[in-house]
Short mmCIF file of C-alpha atoms in Angstrom, two decimals:
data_model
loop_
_atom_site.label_atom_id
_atom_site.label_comp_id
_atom_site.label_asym_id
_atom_site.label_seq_id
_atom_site.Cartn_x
_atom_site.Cartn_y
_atom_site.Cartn_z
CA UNK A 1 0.00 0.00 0.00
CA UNK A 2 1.64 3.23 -1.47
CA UNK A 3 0.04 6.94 0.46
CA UNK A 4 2.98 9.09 -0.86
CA UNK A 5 4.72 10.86 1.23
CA UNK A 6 6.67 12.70 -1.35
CA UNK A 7 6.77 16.46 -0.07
CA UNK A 8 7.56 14.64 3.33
CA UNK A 9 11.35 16.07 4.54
CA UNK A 10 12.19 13.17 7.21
CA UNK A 11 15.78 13.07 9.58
CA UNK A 12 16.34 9.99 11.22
CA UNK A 13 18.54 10.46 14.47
CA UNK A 14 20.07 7.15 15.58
CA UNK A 15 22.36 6.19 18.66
CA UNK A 16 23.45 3.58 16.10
CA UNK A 17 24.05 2.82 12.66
CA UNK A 18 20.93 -0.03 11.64
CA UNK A 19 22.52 -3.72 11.66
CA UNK A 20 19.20 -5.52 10.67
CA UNK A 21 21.51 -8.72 10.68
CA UNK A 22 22.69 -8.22 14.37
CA UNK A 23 19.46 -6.76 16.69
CA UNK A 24 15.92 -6.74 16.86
CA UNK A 25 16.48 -2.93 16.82
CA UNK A 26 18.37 -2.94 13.32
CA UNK A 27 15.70 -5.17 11.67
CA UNK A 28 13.15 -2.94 13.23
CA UNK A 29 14.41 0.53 11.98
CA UNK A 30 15.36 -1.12 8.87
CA UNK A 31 11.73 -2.49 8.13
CA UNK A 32 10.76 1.68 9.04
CA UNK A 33 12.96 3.49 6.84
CA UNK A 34 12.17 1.23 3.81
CA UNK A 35 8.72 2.47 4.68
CA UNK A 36 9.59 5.85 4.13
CA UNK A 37 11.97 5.34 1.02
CA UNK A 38 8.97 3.17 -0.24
CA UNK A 39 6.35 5.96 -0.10
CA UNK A 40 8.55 8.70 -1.30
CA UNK A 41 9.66 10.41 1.78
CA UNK A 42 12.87 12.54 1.49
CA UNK A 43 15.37 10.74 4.49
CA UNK A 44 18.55 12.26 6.00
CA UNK A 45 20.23 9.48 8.33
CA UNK A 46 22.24 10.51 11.43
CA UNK A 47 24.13 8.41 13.42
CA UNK A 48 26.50 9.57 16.72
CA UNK A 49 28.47 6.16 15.83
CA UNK A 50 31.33 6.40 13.71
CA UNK A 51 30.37 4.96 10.13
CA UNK A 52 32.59 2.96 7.43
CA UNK A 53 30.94 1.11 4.18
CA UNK A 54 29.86 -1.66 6.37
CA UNK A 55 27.94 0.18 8.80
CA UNK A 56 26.14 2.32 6.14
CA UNK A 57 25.02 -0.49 3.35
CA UNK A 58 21.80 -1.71 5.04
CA UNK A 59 20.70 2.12 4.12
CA UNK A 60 22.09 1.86 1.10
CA UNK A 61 20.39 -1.14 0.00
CA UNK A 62 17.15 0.44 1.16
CA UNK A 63 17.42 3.78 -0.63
CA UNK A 64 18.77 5.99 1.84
CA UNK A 65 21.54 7.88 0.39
CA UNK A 66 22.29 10.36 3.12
CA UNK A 67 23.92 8.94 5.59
CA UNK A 68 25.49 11.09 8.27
CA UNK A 69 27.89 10.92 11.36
CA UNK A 70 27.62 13.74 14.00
CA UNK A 71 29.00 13.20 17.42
CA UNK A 72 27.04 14.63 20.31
CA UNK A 73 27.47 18.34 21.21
CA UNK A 74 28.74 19.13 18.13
CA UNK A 75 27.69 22.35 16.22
CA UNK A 76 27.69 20.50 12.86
CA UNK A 77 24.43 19.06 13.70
CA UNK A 78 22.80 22.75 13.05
CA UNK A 79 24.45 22.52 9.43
CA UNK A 80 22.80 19.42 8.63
CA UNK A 81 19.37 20.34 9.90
CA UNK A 82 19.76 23.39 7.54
CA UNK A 83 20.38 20.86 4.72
CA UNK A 84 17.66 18.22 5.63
CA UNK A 85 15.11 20.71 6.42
CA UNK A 86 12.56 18.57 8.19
CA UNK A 87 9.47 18.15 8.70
CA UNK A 88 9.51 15.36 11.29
CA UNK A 89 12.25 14.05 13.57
CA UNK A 90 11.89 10.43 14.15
CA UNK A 91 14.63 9.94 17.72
CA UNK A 92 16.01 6.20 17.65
CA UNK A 93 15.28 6.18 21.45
CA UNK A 94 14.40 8.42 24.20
CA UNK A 95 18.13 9.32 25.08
CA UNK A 96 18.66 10.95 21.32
CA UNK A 97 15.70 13.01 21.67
CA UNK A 98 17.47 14.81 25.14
CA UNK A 99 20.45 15.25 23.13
CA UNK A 100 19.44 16.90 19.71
CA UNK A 101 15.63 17.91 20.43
CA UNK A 102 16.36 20.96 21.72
CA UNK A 103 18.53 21.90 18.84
CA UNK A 104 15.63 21.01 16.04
CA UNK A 105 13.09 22.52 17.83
CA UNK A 106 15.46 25.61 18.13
CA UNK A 107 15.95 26.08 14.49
CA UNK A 108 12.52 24.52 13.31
CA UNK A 109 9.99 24.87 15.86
CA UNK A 110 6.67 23.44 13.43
CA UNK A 111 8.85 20.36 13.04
CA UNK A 112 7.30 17.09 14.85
CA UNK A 113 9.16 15.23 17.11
CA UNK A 114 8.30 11.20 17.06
CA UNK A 115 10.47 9.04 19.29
CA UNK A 116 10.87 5.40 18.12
CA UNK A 117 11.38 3.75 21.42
CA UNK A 118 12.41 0.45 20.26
CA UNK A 119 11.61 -0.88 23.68
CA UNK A 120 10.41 0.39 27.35
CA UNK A 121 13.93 1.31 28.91
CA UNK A 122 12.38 2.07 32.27
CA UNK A 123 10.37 -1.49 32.07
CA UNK A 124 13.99 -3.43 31.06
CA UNK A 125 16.00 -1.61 33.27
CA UNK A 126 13.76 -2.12 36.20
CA UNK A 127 13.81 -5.69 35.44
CA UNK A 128 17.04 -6.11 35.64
CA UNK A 129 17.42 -4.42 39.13
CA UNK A 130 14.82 -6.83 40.44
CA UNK A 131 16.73 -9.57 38.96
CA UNK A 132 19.76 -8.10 40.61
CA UNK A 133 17.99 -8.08 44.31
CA UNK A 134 17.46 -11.56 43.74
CA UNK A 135 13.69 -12.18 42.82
CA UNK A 136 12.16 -14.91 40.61
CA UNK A 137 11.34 -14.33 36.98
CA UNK A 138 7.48 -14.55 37.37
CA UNK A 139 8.22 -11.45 40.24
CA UNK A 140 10.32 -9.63 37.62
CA UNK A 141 7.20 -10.13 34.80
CA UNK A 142 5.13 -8.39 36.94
CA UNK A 143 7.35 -5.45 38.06
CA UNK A 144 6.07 -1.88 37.29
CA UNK A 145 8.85 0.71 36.76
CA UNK A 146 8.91 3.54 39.79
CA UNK A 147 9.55 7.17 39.60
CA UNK A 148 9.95 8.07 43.09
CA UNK A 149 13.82 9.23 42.62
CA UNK A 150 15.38 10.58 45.57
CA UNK A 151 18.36 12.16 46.10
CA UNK A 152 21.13 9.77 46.10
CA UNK A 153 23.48 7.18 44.77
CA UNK A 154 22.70 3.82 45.24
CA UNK A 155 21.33 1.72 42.11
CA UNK A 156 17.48 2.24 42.85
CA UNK A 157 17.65 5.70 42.54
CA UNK A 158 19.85 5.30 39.11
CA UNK A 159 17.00 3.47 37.69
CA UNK A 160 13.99 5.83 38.75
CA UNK A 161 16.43 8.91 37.28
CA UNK A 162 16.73 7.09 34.13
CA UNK A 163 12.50 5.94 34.33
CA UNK A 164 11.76 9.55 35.08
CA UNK A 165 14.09 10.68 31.94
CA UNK A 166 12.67 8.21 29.58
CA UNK A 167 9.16 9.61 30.62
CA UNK A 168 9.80 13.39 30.52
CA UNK A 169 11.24 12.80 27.22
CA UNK A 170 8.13 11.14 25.63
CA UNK A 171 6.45 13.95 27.21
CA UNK A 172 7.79 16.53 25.38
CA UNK A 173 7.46 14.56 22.04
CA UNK A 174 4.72 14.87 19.99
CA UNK A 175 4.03 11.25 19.10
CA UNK A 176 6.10 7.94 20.30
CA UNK A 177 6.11 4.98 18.61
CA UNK A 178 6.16 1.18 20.05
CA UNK A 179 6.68 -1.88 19.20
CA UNK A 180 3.38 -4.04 21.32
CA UNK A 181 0.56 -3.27 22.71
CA UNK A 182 1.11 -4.59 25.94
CA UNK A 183 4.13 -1.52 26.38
CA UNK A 184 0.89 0.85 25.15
CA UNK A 185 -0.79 -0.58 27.58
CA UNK A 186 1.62 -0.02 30.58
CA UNK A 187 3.04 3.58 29.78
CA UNK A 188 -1.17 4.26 29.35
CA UNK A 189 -1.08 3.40 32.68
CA UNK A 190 0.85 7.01 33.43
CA UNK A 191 -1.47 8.98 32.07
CA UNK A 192 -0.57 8.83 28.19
CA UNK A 193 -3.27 9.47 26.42
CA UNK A 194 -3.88 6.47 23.95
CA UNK A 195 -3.96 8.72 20.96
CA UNK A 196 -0.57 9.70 21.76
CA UNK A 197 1.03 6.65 21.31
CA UNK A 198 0.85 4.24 18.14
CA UNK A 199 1.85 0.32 17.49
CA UNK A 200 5.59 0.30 14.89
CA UNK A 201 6.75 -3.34 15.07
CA UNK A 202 8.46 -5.42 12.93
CA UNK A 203 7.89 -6.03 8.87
CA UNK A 204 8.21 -9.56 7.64
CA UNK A 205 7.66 -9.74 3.83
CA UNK A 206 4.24 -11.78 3.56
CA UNK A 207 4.95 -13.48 0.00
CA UNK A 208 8.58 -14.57 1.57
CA UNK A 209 6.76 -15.38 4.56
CA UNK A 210 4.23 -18.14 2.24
CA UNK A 211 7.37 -18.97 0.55
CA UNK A 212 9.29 -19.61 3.64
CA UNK A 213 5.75 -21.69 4.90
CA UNK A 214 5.88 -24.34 1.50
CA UNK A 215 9.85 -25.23 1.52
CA UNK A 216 9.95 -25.34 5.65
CA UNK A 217 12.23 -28.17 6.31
CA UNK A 218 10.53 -30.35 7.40
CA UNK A 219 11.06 -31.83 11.20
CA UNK A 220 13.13 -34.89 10.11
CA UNK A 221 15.61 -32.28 8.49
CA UNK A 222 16.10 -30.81 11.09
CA UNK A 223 18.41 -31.39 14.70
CA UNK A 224 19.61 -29.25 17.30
CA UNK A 225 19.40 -26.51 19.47
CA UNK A 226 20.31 -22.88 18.61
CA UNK A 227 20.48 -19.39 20.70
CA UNK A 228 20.59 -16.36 18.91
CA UNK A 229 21.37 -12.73 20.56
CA UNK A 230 23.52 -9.63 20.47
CA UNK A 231 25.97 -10.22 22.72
CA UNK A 232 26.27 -6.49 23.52
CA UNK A 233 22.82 -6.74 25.43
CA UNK A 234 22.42 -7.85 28.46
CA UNK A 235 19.45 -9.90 28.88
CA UNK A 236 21.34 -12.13 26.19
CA UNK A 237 24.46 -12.32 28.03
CA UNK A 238 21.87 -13.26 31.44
CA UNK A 239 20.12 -16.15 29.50
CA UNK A 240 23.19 -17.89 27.86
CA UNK A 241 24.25 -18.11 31.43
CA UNK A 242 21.55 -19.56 32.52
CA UNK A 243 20.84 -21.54 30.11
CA UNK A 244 24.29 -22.97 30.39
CA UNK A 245 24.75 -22.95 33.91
CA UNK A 246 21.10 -24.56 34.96
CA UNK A 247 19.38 -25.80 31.92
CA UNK A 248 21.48 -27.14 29.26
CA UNK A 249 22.89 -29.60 31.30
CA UNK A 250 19.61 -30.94 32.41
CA UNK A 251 18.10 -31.00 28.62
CA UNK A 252 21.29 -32.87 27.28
CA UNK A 253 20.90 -35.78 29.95
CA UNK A 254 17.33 -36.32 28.74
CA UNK A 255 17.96 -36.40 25.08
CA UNK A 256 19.95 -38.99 22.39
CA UNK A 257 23.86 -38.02 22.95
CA UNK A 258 25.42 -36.13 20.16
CA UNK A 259 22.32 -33.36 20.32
CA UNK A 260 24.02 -29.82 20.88
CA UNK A 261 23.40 -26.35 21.64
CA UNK A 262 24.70 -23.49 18.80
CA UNK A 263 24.95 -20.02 19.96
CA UNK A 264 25.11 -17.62 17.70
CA UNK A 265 25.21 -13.23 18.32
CA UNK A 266 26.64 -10.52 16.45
CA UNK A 267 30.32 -9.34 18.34
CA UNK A 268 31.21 -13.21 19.69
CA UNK A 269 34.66 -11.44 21.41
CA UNK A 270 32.12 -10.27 23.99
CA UNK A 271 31.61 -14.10 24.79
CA UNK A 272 34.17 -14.14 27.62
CA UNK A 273 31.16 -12.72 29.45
CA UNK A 274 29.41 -15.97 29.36
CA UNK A 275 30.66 -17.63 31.85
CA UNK A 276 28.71 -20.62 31.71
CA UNK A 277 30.50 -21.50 28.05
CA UNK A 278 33.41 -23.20 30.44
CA UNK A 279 31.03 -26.58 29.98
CA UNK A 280 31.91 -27.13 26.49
CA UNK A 281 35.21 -28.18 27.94
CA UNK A 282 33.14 -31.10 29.47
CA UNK A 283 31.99 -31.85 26.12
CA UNK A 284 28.41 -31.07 26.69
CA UNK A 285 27.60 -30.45 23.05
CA UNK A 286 27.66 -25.91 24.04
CA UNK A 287 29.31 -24.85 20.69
CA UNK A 288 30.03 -20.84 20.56
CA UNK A 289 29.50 -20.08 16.32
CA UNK A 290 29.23 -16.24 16.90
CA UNK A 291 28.12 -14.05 14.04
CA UNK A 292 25.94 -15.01 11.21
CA UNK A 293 25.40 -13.06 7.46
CA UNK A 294 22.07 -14.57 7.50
CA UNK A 295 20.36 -15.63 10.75
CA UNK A 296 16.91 -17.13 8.41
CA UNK A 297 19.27 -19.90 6.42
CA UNK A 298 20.42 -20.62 10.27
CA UNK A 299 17.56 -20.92 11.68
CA UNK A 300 15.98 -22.84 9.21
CA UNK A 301 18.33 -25.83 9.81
CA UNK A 302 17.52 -25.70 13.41
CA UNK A 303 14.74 -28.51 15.53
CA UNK A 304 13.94 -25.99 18.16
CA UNK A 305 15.23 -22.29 19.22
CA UNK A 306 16.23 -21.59 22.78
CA UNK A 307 15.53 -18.09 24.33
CA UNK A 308 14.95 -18.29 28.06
CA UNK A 309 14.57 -14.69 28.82
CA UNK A 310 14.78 -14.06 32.84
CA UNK A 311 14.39 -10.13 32.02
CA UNK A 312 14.09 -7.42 28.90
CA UNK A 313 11.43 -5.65 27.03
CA UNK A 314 9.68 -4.96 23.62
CA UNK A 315 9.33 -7.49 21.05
CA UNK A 316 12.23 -10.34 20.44
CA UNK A 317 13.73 -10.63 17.25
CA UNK A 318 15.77 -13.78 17.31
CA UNK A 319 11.70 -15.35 18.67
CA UNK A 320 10.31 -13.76 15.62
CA UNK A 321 13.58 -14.98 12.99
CA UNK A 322 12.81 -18.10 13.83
CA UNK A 323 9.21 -18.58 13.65
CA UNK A 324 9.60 -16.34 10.10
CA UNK A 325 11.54 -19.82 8.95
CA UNK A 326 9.60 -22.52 10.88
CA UNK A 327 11.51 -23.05 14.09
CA UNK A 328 9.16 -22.99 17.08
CA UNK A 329 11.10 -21.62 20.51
CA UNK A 330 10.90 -22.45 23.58
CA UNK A 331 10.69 -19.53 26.20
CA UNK A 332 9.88 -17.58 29.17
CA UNK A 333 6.93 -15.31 29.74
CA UNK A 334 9.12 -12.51 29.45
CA UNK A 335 10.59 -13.80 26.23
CA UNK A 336 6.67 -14.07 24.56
CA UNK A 337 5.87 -11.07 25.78
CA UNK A 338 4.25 -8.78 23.40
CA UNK A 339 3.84 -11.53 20.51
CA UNK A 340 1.31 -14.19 21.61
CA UNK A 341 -2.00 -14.22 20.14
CA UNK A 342 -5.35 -14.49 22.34
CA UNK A 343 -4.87 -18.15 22.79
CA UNK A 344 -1.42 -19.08 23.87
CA UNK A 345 -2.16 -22.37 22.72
CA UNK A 346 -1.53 -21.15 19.00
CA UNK A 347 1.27 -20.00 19.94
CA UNK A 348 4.60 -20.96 17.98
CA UNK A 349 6.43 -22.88 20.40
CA UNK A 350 6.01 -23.42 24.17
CA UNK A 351 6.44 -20.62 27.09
CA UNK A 352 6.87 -21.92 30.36
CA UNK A 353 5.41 -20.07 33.29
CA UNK A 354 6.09 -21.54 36.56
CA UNK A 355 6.25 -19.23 39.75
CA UNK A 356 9.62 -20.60 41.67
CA UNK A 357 12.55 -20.31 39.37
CA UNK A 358 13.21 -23.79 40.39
CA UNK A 359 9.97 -25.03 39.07
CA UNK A 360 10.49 -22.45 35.98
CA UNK A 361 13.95 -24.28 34.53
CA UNK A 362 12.55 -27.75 35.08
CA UNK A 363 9.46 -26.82 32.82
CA UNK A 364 11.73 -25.04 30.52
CA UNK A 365 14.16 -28.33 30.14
CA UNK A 366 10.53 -30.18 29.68
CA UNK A 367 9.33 -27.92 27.14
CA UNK A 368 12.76 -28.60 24.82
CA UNK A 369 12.47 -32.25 25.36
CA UNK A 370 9.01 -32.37 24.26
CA UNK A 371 9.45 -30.17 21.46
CA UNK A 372 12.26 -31.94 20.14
CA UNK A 373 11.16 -35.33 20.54
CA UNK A 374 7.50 -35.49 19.86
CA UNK A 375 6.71 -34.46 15.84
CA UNK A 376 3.08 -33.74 16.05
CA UNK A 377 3.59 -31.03 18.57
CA UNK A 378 6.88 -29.80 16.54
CA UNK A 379 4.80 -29.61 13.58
CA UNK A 380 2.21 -27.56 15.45
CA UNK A 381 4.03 -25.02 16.73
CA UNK A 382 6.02 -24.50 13.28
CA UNK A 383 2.65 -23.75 11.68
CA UNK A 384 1.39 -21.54 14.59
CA UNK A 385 4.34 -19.61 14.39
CA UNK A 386 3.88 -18.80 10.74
CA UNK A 387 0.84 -17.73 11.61
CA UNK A 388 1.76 -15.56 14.31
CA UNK A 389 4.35 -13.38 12.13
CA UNK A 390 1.48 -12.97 9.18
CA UNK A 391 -1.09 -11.98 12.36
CA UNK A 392 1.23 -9.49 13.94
CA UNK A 393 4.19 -8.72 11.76
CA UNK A 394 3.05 -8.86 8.22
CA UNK A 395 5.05 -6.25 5.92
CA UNK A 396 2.18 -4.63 4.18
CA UNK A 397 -0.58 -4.35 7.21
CA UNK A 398 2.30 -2.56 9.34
CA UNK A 399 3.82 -0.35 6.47
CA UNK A 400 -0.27 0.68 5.95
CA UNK A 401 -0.68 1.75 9.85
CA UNK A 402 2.79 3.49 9.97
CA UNK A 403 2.04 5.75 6.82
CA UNK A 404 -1.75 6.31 8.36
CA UNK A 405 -0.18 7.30 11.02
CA UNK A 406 2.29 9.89 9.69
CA UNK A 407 -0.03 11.85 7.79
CA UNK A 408 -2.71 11.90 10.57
CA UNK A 409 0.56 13.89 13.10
CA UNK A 410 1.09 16.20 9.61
CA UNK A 411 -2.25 16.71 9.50
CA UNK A 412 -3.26 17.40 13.16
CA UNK A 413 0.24 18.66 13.98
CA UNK A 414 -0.96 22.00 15.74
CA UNK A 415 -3.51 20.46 17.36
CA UNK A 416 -0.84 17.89 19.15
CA UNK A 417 1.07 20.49 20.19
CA UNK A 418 -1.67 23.09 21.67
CA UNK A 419 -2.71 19.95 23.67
CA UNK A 420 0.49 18.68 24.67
CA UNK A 421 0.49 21.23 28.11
CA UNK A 422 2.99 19.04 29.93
CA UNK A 423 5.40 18.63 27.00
CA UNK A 424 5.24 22.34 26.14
CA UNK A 425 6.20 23.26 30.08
CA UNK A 426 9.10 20.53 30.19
CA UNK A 427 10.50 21.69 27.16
CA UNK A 428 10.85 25.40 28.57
CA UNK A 429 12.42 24.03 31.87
CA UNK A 430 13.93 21.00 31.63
CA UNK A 431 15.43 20.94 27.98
CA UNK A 432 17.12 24.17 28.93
CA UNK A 433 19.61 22.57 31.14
CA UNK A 434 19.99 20.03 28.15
CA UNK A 435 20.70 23.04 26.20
CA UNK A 436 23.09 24.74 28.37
CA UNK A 437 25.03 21.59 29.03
CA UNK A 438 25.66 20.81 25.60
CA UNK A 439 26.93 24.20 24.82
CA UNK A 440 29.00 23.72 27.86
CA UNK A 441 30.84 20.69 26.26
CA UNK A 442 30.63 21.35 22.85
CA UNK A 443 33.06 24.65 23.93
CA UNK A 444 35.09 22.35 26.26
CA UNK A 445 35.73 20.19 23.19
CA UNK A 446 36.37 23.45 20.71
CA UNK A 447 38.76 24.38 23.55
CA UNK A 448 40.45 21.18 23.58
CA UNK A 449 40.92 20.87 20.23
CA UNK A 450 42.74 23.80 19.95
CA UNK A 451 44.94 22.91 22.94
CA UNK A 452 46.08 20.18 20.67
CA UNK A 453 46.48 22.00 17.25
CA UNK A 454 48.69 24.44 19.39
CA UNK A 455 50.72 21.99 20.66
CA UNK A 456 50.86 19.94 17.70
CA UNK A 457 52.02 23.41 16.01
#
């Protein structure tokens, strides 16, 4: 579906450069911009990461010509706003809108601000502390970020800061974007209004998505385990521990010998984190294959995919991968979170639930056995899980809502704003301090780099 967007002057502001091969995130922004380049928009990429050819060719391939590197506090970011000219701002995250919004909203005030959040920081990050204090995975599902920051240093009152951040900043946008409904739902919850809030997931290509459904290799074609994940992200470095440490071992001792467990994740150097990868010393079948070109010819090869998820947020890419090739997963709560339909049961794979993490690993070890061993159910899930991608991920429905949704802010644009009371009053207090600070280091840096051509004669 094709509503041009033609006279549309879009700048893209990301913390990193799209990598659609190595995070959820990168296939996500990825599936967004081709949106855009699809219906005609006029795109301006900007990155604070350094780029080379590597970094930039996913935009390439996609259309998107313009692709710019700008560290933070830098004054050349006023010389390429004067050369995009935008019309919307989409942030890659909450923490790039507090570092350029002030400076678009300076020189372009009508220009709409959209933050893509990717995921709920606040909801991840909170997670993780819980995890950290020592509670059980069904306690850390149901944990509700705070914002009761006090005064202080210790770690709870590092995560509230960053919760209260994260919300003051989709304040002062004018739209955010996100990738379930059940992160709508929550942030609602705060006192969003719905309408200022919309669903941007993922985009699966339906006709490779029938194609991938009639030459599915079949079960019989298939063997072993595989884990997929960044390993820059730390709910992927928690689970491969876990998995190795507590779960892994207990799977192999219930299965044929010779079955083994592939992990795969885009920067492998970072797997001296994993600890638990000391057991394939005890020849335990853990083999560490690191980065993939292309995780869907993996996957495909793969019996059943492994991703128990003790905390995180938003939707899960290497879940969705595999179910876009036929290979049902086995996971946590946490892990299907945002992706399973009304009936669990049609699910595409099995998601174990148990209250006492105890109880939790031994239904997770049960959950691979059965799926591995027992066809019927294999063949069950594989087809649920095609269904699942077409229900909630299908290329065209998603590209149709995103589009809707862009011309509806256009269109309604001083409306938002004249409503948005709270936004309007944070962005006269607390983006000034943004704004001061930044000039503060961007002269500190001018200052410094004259230090050094001086000395450098």
């Amino acid at each position: 579906v094709e509503m041009s967007l033609s006279s549309l002057r879009t700048l893209w502001i990301g913390s990193v450069w799209p990598q659609p091969q190595a995070s959820a995130a990168g296939l996500h922004t990825i599936g967004l911009l081709k949106t855009l380049k699809k219906n005609k928009a006029d795109v301006t990429f900007v990155s604070i990461t350094a780029h080379n050819e590597n970094t930039v060719k996913h935009l390439k391939e996609i259309g998107v010509e313009k692709a710019i590197h700008c560290r933070p506090n830098d004054n050349k970011f006023e010389e390429i706003l004067v050369e995009a000219k935008p019309d919307i701002v989409f942030f890659d995250r909450f923490l790039m809108e507090e570092q350029f919004g002030w400076r678009v909203r300076a020189q372009y005030p009508k220009c709409l601000h959209v933050i893509d959040s990717q995921d709920f920081h606040s909801l991840r990050h909170s997670r993780e502390f819980q995890l950290l204090k020592g509670k059980s995975v069904h306690e850390i599902k149901n944990t509700v970020p705070q914002f009761s920051a006090t005064i202080g240093l210790d770690k709870a009152n590092d995560v509230m800061k960053n919760n209260i951040r994260e919300l003051s900043s989709f304040h002062r946008a004018d739209h955010v974007m996100l990738v379930s409904t059940f992160e709508k739902e929550m942030i609602q919850s705060f006192g969003f209004s719905p309408d200022k809030m919309s669903i941007a997931s993922f985009y699966y290509d339906p006709v490779q998505l029938k194609e991938n459904k009639e030459n599915s290799n079949p079960y019989d074609k298939r063997k072993n385990f595989c884990v997929i994940g960044n390993f820059q992200h730390r709910p992927n470095i928690d689970q491969l521990n876990w998995l190795i440490r507590e779960i892994w071992p207990k799977i192999s001792k219930r299965l044929p010998q010779g079955i083994q467990l592939d992990i795969y994740g885009a920067f492998p150097d970072l797997g001296a984190k994993i600890e638990g990868l000391a057991v394939k010393k005890h020849n335990q079948g853990v083999i560490l294959k690191g980065w993939v070109a292309d995780q869907y010819d993996m996957m495909k090869k793969y019996k059943v995919n492994l991703a128990p998820l003790r905390f995180g947020a938003g939707i899960k890419g290497k879940i969705s991968d595999g179910m876009y090739v036929g290979t049902p997963c086995v996971t946590t709560e946490i892990g299907a979170e945002g992706m399973v339909p009304n009936d669990s049961n049609k699910w595409g794979g099995l998601i174990a639930s148990s209250k006492s993490d105890p109880e939790l690993v031994e239904q997770l070890v049960d959950n691979a056995c059965r799926l591995y061993l027992n066809e019927e159910l294999w063949n069950e899930k594989s087809v649920n899980g095609f269904k699942v991608i077409d229900q909630l991920f299908n290329a065209d429905k998603n590209e149709e809502r995103f589009v809707k949704t862009i011309h509806k802010l256009m269109e309604e644009r001083d409306t938002i704003r004249s409503q948005n009371i709270i936004g309007e009053l944070l962005n006269y207090n607390s983006m000034r301090s943004t704004e001061f600070m930044s000039k503060y280091i961007e002269k500190k840096n001018e200052l410094a780099a004259l230090k050094k051509k001086i000395l450098d004669g």
